[in-house]
Coordinates of C-alpha atoms and ligand atoms in Angstrom, one line a residue:
M1 CA 6.1 -52.3 -19.2
P2 CA 8.4 -49.1 -20.0
A3 CA 9.4 -46.8 -17.0
L4 CA 7.0 -44.2 -16.6
R5 CA 9.4 -41.4 -16.9
V6 CA 9.5 -38.2 -15.1
F7 CA 10.2 -34.7 -16.2
S8 CA 11.0 -31.5 -14.3
G9 CA 13.4 -28.6 -14.3
I10 CA 15.0 -25.9 -12.1
Q11 CA 16.1 -22.5 -13.1
P12 CA 19.9 -21.6 -12.6
T13 CA 19.1 -18.2 -10.8
A14 CA 21.1 -18.2 -7.9
D15 CA 24.5 -19.1 -7.0
S16 CA 23.4 -22.6 -5.1
F17 CA 20.0 -24.3 -5.0
H18 CA 18.6 -23.8 -1.5
L19 CA 17.3 -26.9 1.5
G20 CA 13.5 -26.0 -0.3
N21 CA 14.6 -26.7 -3.5
Y22 CA 17.3 -29.8 -2.5
L23 CA 14.2 -31.3 0.0
G24 CA 10.7 -30.5 -1.7
A25 CA 12.5 -31.9 -5.7
L26 CA 15.7 -32.7 -5.7
R27 CA 15.8 -35.3 -3.5
Q28 CA 12.9 -37.0 -5.4
W29 CA 15.1 -36.2 -8.4
V30 CA 17.5 -38.9 -7.1
A31 CA 15.3 -41.1 -6.0
L32 CA 13.1 -41.4 -9.4
Q33 CA 16.0 -42.4 -11.4
E34 CA 16.6 -45.7 -10.0
T35 CA 12.6 -46.7 -11.3
H36 CA 11.7 -44.5 -14.1
D37 CA 12.8 -42.9 -17.8
A38 CA 13.9 -39.4 -16.2
F39 CA 14.8 -36.4 -17.5
Y40 CA 15.9 -33.3 -15.3
C41 CA 16.8 -29.8 -16.9
V42 CA 18.0 -26.6 -16.2
V43 CA 15.8 -23.9 -17.2
D44 CA 17.7 -21.3 -18.5
L45 CA 14.6 -20.2 -21.2
H46 CA 12.9 -19.3 -17.8
A47 CA 16.1 -17.6 -16.4
I48 CA 15.8 -15.0 -18.5
T49 CA 12.4 -14.2 -17.8
V50 CA 13.3 -11.5 -15.3
P51 CA 17.0 -9.9 -16.2
Q52 CA 19.8 -12.0 -16.1
D53 CA 23.9 -10.4 -16.3
P54 CA 24.9 -13.1 -19.3
A55 CA 28.2 -13.9 -17.5
L56 CA 26.0 -14.4 -14.0
L57 CA 23.5 -17.1 -16.0
R58 CA 26.4 -18.8 -17.9
R59 CA 28.2 -19.1 -14.0
R60 CA 24.9 -20.3 -12.6
S61 CA 23.8 -22.1 -14.9
R62 CA 27.1 -24.7 -14.4
I63 CA 26.8 -24.2 -10.7
A64 CA 23.1 -26.0 -11.3
V65 CA 24.1 -28.4 -13.0
A66 CA 27.7 -29.5 -11.2
Q67 CA 24.7 -29.6 -7.9
L68 CA 22.4 -31.6 -9.7
F69 CA 25.3 -34.3 -10.0
A70 CA 26.6 -33.3 -6.7
A71 CA 23.3 -34.3 -5.6
G72 CA 23.0 -38.1 -6.4
L73 CA 21.6 -37.9 -10.4
D74 CA 23.6 -40.0 -12.5
P75 CA 24.5 -39.8 -16.2
E76 CA 24.4 -43.3 -16.7
R77 CA 20.3 -43.2 -15.1
C78 CA 19.1 -40.4 -15.9
T79 CA 19.1 -37.0 -18.8
V80 CA 20.7 -34.1 -17.5
F81 CA 20.3 -31.1 -19.8
V82 CA 20.0 -27.6 -20.2
Q83 CA 17.0 -26.2 -21.8
S84 CA 18.2 -23.7 -24.6
H85 CA 20.2 -26.4 -26.0
I86 CA 16.9 -27.7 -27.4
P87 CA 14.8 -25.5 -29.6
E88 CA 12.0 -27.3 -30.1
H89 CA 11.2 -26.0 -25.8
A90 CA 10.4 -23.0 -26.9
E91 CA 8.9 -24.0 -30.7
L92 CA 6.0 -26.0 -28.1
A93 CA 5.4 -22.8 -26.1
W94 CA 4.5 -20.9 -29.0
V95 CA 2.3 -24.1 -30.3
L96 CA 0.7 -23.9 -26.8
S97 CA 0.3 -20.2 -26.5
C98 CA -1.8 -20.1 -28.8
L99 CA -4.0 -22.8 -27.5
T100 CA -3.7 -20.6 -24.0
G101 CA -6.6 -18.1 -23.6
F102 CA -5.6 -15.1 -22.2
G103 CA -7.4 -15.6 -18.9
E104 CA -6.4 -18.5 -18.1
A105 CA -2.9 -17.6 -18.0
S106 CA -4.1 -14.0 -16.1
R107 CA -4.7 -16.3 -12.9
M108 CA -1.2 -17.9 -13.0
V109 CA -0.4 -16.8 -9.1
Q110 CA 3.0 -17.0 -9.5
F111 CA 2.7 -14.7 -12.4
K112 CA 1.1 -11.9 -9.8
D113 CA 3.2 -12.2 -7.2
K114 CA 6.2 -11.9 -9.3
A115 CA 4.5 -9.0 -11.1
Q116 CA 3.5 -7.5 -8.1
K117 CA 7.1 -7.4 -7.0
S118 CA 9.0 -5.6 -10.0
G119 CA 5.5 -3.8 -10.7
A120 CA 2.7 -4.8 -13.5
D121 CA 4.7 -3.0 -16.2
Q122 CA 7.9 -3.7 -15.4
A123 CA 7.4 -7.7 -16.0
S124 CA 7.7 -9.3 -19.0
V125 CA 5.5 -10.8 -21.6
G126 CA 8.3 -13.6 -21.1
L127 CA 7.4 -14.0 -17.2
F128 CA 3.4 -13.5 -18.2
T129 CA 3.5 -16.5 -20.5
Y130 CA 6.3 -18.4 -18.3
P131 CA 3.9 -21.4 -17.3
I132 CA 2.8 -22.8 -21.1
L133 CA 7.3 -22.4 -21.9
Q134 CA 7.0 -24.8 -18.5
A135 CA 4.1 -27.0 -20.1
A136 CA 6.4 -27.2 -23.4
D137 CA 9.2 -28.6 -21.3
I138 CA 6.8 -31.5 -19.5
L139 CA 4.9 -32.1 -22.9
L140 CA 7.8 -32.7 -25.0
Y141 CA 8.9 -35.5 -22.9
Q142 CA 5.6 -37.5 -22.7
T143 CA 5.5 -36.9 -19.1
D144 CA 3.7 -39.0 -16.7
Q145 CA 4.7 -37.3 -13.9
V146 CA 6.2 -34.2 -12.8
P147 CA 8.1 -34.6 -9.2
V148 CA 8.2 -30.6 -7.9
G149 CA 7.2 -28.4 -4.9
E150 CA 3.8 -27.7 -3.7
D151 CA 4.5 -23.8 -5.7
Q152 CA 4.1 -25.7 -9.2
R153 CA 1.2 -27.2 -8.8
Q154 CA -1.2 -24.4 -10.4
H155 CA 1.3 -24.8 -13.5
L156 CA 1.1 -28.7 -13.6
E157 CA -2.8 -27.9 -13.7
L158 CA -2.3 -25.6 -16.8
T159 CA -0.1 -28.0 -18.4
R160 CA -2.6 -30.9 -17.7
D161 CA -5.5 -28.7 -19.2
L162 CA -2.8 -27.6 -22.6
A163 CA -2.0 -31.6 -23.5
Q164 CA -6.1 -33.0 -23.4
R165 CA -6.8 -29.4 -25.2
F166 CA -4.4 -30.6 -27.7
N167 CA -5.3 -34.4 -27.9
R168 CA -9.0 -33.3 -28.3
R169 CA -8.4 -30.6 -31.1
F170 CA -5.6 -32.2 -33.4
G171 CA -5.7 -36.0 -32.0
D172 CA -3.9 -37.8 -29.3
T173 CA -0.6 -36.6 -28.9
F174 CA 0.9 -35.5 -25.6
V175 CA 0.8 -37.7 -22.3
V176 CA -1.0 -36.1 -19.9
P177 CA 1.1 -35.7 -16.9
G178 CA 0.8 -35.8 -13.2
P179 CA 2.0 -33.8 -10.3
Y180 CA 4.5 -35.7 -7.7
I181 CA 4.6 -34.0 -4.6
V182 CA 5.7 -35.7 -1.2
A183 CA 3.4 -33.8 1.3
D184 CA 5.9 -33.2 4.3
V185 CA 8.9 -31.5 2.0
A186 CA 6.6 -30.0 -0.4
K187 CA 6.7 -26.6 1.3
I188 CA 9.5 -25.5 3.0
S189 CA 9.4 -22.3 4.8
D190 CA 12.0 -19.5 5.4
L191 CA 13.9 -19.8 8.5
Q192 CA 12.8 -16.3 9.2
D193 CA 9.2 -15.8 8.7
P194 CA 7.5 -19.5 8.1
S195 CA 4.2 -18.2 6.7
V196 CA 6.2 -18.2 3.1
K197 CA 8.5 -20.8 1.7
M198 CA 12.0 -19.9 1.6
S199 CA 12.6 -18.5 -2.3
K200 CA 15.3 -17.5 -4.0
S201 CA 13.8 -14.7 -5.3
A202 CA 11.9 -13.3 -1.5
S203 CA 13.9 -14.7 1.0
A204 CA 16.2 -12.9 3.1
P205 CA 19.4 -14.7 3.4
Q206 CA 18.9 -15.2 6.6
G207 CA 15.8 -17.6 5.7
I208 CA 17.8 -19.3 3.3
V209 CA 19.6 -22.4 3.9
D210 CA 22.2 -22.7 1.1
V211 CA 23.0 -26.5 -0.3
L212 CA 26.3 -25.1 -1.2
E213 CA 27.1 -23.0 2.1
E214 CA 29.5 -23.1 4.7
P215 CA 28.8 -25.2 8.2
A216 CA 29.8 -22.0 10.1
S217 CA 27.0 -20.4 8.3
I218 CA 24.5 -22.8 8.3
R219 CA 24.6 -23.2 11.9
R220 CA 24.6 -19.9 13.1
K221 CA 21.1 -19.5 10.5
I222 CA 19.9 -22.4 12.2
S223 CA 20.2 -21.2 15.8
R224 CA 18.6 -17.9 14.8
A225 CA 15.7 -20.1 13.2
V226 CA 12.2 -18.2 14.6
T227 CA 11.0 -20.8 16.8
D228 CA 7.3 -20.0 19.2
L229 CA 7.1 -18.3 22.3
D230 CA 7.1 -21.4 24.3
T231 CA 9.4 -24.1 24.4
D232 CA 7.9 -27.4 22.8
I233 CA 9.4 -29.3 20.1
R234 CA 6.1 -30.3 18.7
A235 CA 4.6 -30.1 14.9
D236 CA 1.2 -27.8 15.1
E237 CA 1.4 -26.3 11.9
Q238 CA -1.0 -23.1 13.0
A239 CA 0.7 -22.7 16.0
K240 CA 3.9 -23.7 16.2
P241 CA 4.9 -23.0 12.3
G242 CA 8.4 -22.3 12.8
V243 CA 9.4 -25.2 14.9
T244 CA 7.0 -28.0 12.8
N245 CA 9.3 -26.5 9.4
L246 CA 12.8 -27.5 11.9
L247 CA 11.2 -30.6 12.7
R248 CA 10.3 -31.2 8.7
I249 CA 13.6 -30.6 7.7
Y250 CA 15.2 -32.7 10.6
A251 CA 12.7 -35.7 9.7
A252 CA 13.1 -35.7 6.3
L253 CA 16.7 -35.2 6.7
S254 CA 17.4 -37.9 9.3
G255 CA 14.7 -40.8 8.1
A256 CA 13.6 -40.5 11.6
S257 CA 9.7 -39.2 11.9
V258 CA 8.5 -36.2 13.5
A259 CA 6.7 -38.4 16.2
D260 CA 10.1 -39.9 16.8
L261 CA 11.4 -36.4 17.0
E262 CA 8.9 -34.8 19.4
A263 CA 9.2 -38.0 22.3
R264 CA 13.5 -37.7 21.5
Y265 CA 13.0 -33.6 22.9
A266 CA 10.9 -34.1 24.7
G267 CA 11.7 -31.2 27.5
A268 CA 14.6 -31.2 25.7
G269 CA 14.9 -27.0 24.9
Y270 CA 15.0 -25.7 21.7
G271 CA 19.2 -24.7 21.9
A272 CA 20.1 -28.4 21.8
F273 CA 17.0 -29.2 18.9
K274 CA 18.6 -26.9 16.9
K275 CA 22.5 -28.0 17.6
D276 CA 21.9 -31.2 16.7
L277 CA 19.3 -30.1 13.6
A278 CA 22.2 -27.7 12.4
E279 CA 24.7 -30.9 12.5
V280 CA 22.3 -33.1 10.6
V281 CA 21.5 -30.3 7.5
V282 CA 25.4 -29.8 7.5
S283 CA 26.3 -33.6 7.0
A284 CA 23.7 -33.9 4.6
L285 CA 24.9 -30.8 2.6
A286 CA 28.2 -30.9 3.4
P287 CA 29.6 -34.1 0.5
I288 CA 27.6 -32.2 -2.0
R289 CA 29.5 -29.0 -1.8
E290 CA 32.6 -30.8 -2.3
Q291 CA 31.7 -32.6 -5.0
A292 CA 29.9 -29.8 -6.7
E293 CA 33.8 -27.9 -6.4
K294 CA 35.7 -30.6 -7.3
M295 CA 33.4 -30.7 -10.8
L296 CA 32.8 -27.3 -11.5
A297 CA 36.8 -27.4 -11.3
D298 CA 36.6 -29.6 -14.7
E299 CA 33.7 -27.4 -17.2
A300 CA 35.3 -29.5 -19.9
E301 CA 33.6 -32.6 -18.1
L302 CA 30.4 -31.0 -17.3
D303 CA 30.1 -29.6 -20.9
R304 CA 30.4 -33.5 -22.3
L305 CA 28.3 -34.5 -19.5
L306 CA 25.7 -31.9 -21.2
A307 CA 26.2 -32.5 -24.5
A308 CA 25.3 -36.7 -24.0
G309 CA 22.4 -35.3 -21.7
A310 CA 20.7 -33.2 -24.8
A311 CA 21.2 -35.9 -27.2
R312 CA 19.2 -37.7 -24.7
A313 CA 16.8 -35.4 -24.7
R314 CA 16.4 -34.5 -28.7
E315 CA 16.2 -37.9 -29.8
V316 CA 12.6 -37.7 -27.3
A317 CA 12.2 -33.8 -27.9
S318 CA 12.8 -33.5 -31.8
R319 CA 9.9 -36.7 -32.1
T320 CA 7.3 -35.3 -30.2
M321 CA 7.8 -32.0 -32.0
A322 CA 8.1 -33.6 -35.3
Q323 CA 4.4 -34.9 -34.6
V324 CA 3.0 -31.4 -33.0
R325 CA 4.4 -29.9 -36.3
D326 CA 2.7 -32.5 -39.2
R327 CA -0.8 -32.6 -36.5
V328 CA -1.2 -28.8 -36.2
G329 CA -1.3 -28.6 -40.4
F330 CA 2.6 -27.1 -41.0
L331 CA 4.1 -28.5 -44.0
A332 CA 7.2 -30.4 -44.1
S333 CA 10.3 -29.3 -44.8
R334 CA 12.1 -31.1 -47.0
Ligands
TYM401 P1 12.1 -23.6 -9.3 O1 13.5 -23.2 -10.0 O2 12.0 -22.1 -8.2 O3 12.5 -24.9 -8.3 C1 13.3 -25.9 -8.3 C2 11.9 -27.1 -7.3 O4 12.2 -26.5 -5.9 C3 11.2 -26.8 -5.1 N1 10.7 -25.5 -4.2 C4 10.4 -26.1 -2.9 N2 10.1 -26.9 -2.7 C5 9.6 -27.2 -1.2 N3 10.2 -25.8 -0.4 C6 10.2 -24.8 -0.7 N4 10.3 -23.6 -0.2 C7 10.5 -24.9 -2.6 N5 11.0 -23.8 -3.3 C8 11.4 -24.5 -4.3 C9 9.9 -26.2 -6.4 O5 8.3 -26.6 -6.5 C10 10.6 -26.8 -7.7 O6 10.0 -27.9 -7.9 N6 8.7 -23.4 -12.8 C11 9.8 -24.4 -12.3 C12 10.5 -24.6 -13.2 C13 10.0 -25.3 -14.2 C14 10.1 -26.7 -13.9 C15 9.6 -27.4 -15.6 C16 9.2 -27.7 -12.9 C17 10.3 -24.7 -15.7 N7 9.7 -26.0 -16.7 C18 9.2 -28.1 -15.4 C19 8.9 -29.2 -13.2 C20 8.6 -29.3 -14.6 C21 11.0 -23.3 -10.9 O7 10.7 -22.3 -11.0 O8 11.4 -24.3 -10.3

């Protein structure tokens, strides 16, 4: 049996990934490269659905790639590439957009959230069709599983619907992918407002821990994280969302279970708990920061790794797209 294929993507829209990206997605990516045929993509086409400065986008794309390798992706074990290097993504997105209902696209909640923030008239058509491009990313690689956080679930449902629709209409072409979502880390919350997810676009800096953040700043943010009125350290999503979020982060990074941590910190108070948590976070992230800095110092090597990744991605993408063109009824170009 050949290994199952995984595909996932991340946007280069900040100077660092954050702890939600790391725990919800990246750590799974690193684990899955051992057991799966894995493709991971820095989605710069998605990044321009909101206004981006060209120099900044270029820099952030490199920072994103450096963090992926620094977090443990191994170019020998998986394929890491930049979306815009493979024009088939945009081409397949066009075909799929012609199979997507306007009403269907209008129901995507991330668009509604983001459009509301910028004002509906300011939102681009690209932001509206963003989930269709995401479906194209996934389907081009004949993906079995997509490791993501909870916020991507609706986009994956659309992807499945489009794969099934295309297959029904034009004959079996795409693997119908499933989500790979790890419940305990699928939604890491904002440290200042645990009712919302940690988010590069929506959270205030105090609510986010960045992967590339300096230790002193990480310690400060965790010590100021919102907890709850009593002093009990126990998980309770409804009554104690702040502490529950911190316990989840601690458990995910240390390997201890939440129950172990509740027992260890019974009666200890928030101060001691947060101090230990800060050290756990700092020691998980510091090596990634150091390695990412090293990789960023050698742009030629990063570009070489990306060219190798793009070559592998192109092989699969061009094969799928050739089949799609034929199935849809486009004349072969000779
Ligand atoms: P992006 O760049 O917003 O986020 C990258 C990954 O991080 C996860 N994530 C979280 N997980 C847990 N808690 C959080 N607070 C948190 N915040 C973010 C996201 O779920 C995601 O897995 N649309 C995608 C990018 C994309 C993609 C794809 C993903 C484009 N094409 C194809 C999978 C397959 C996005 O905006 O991710």
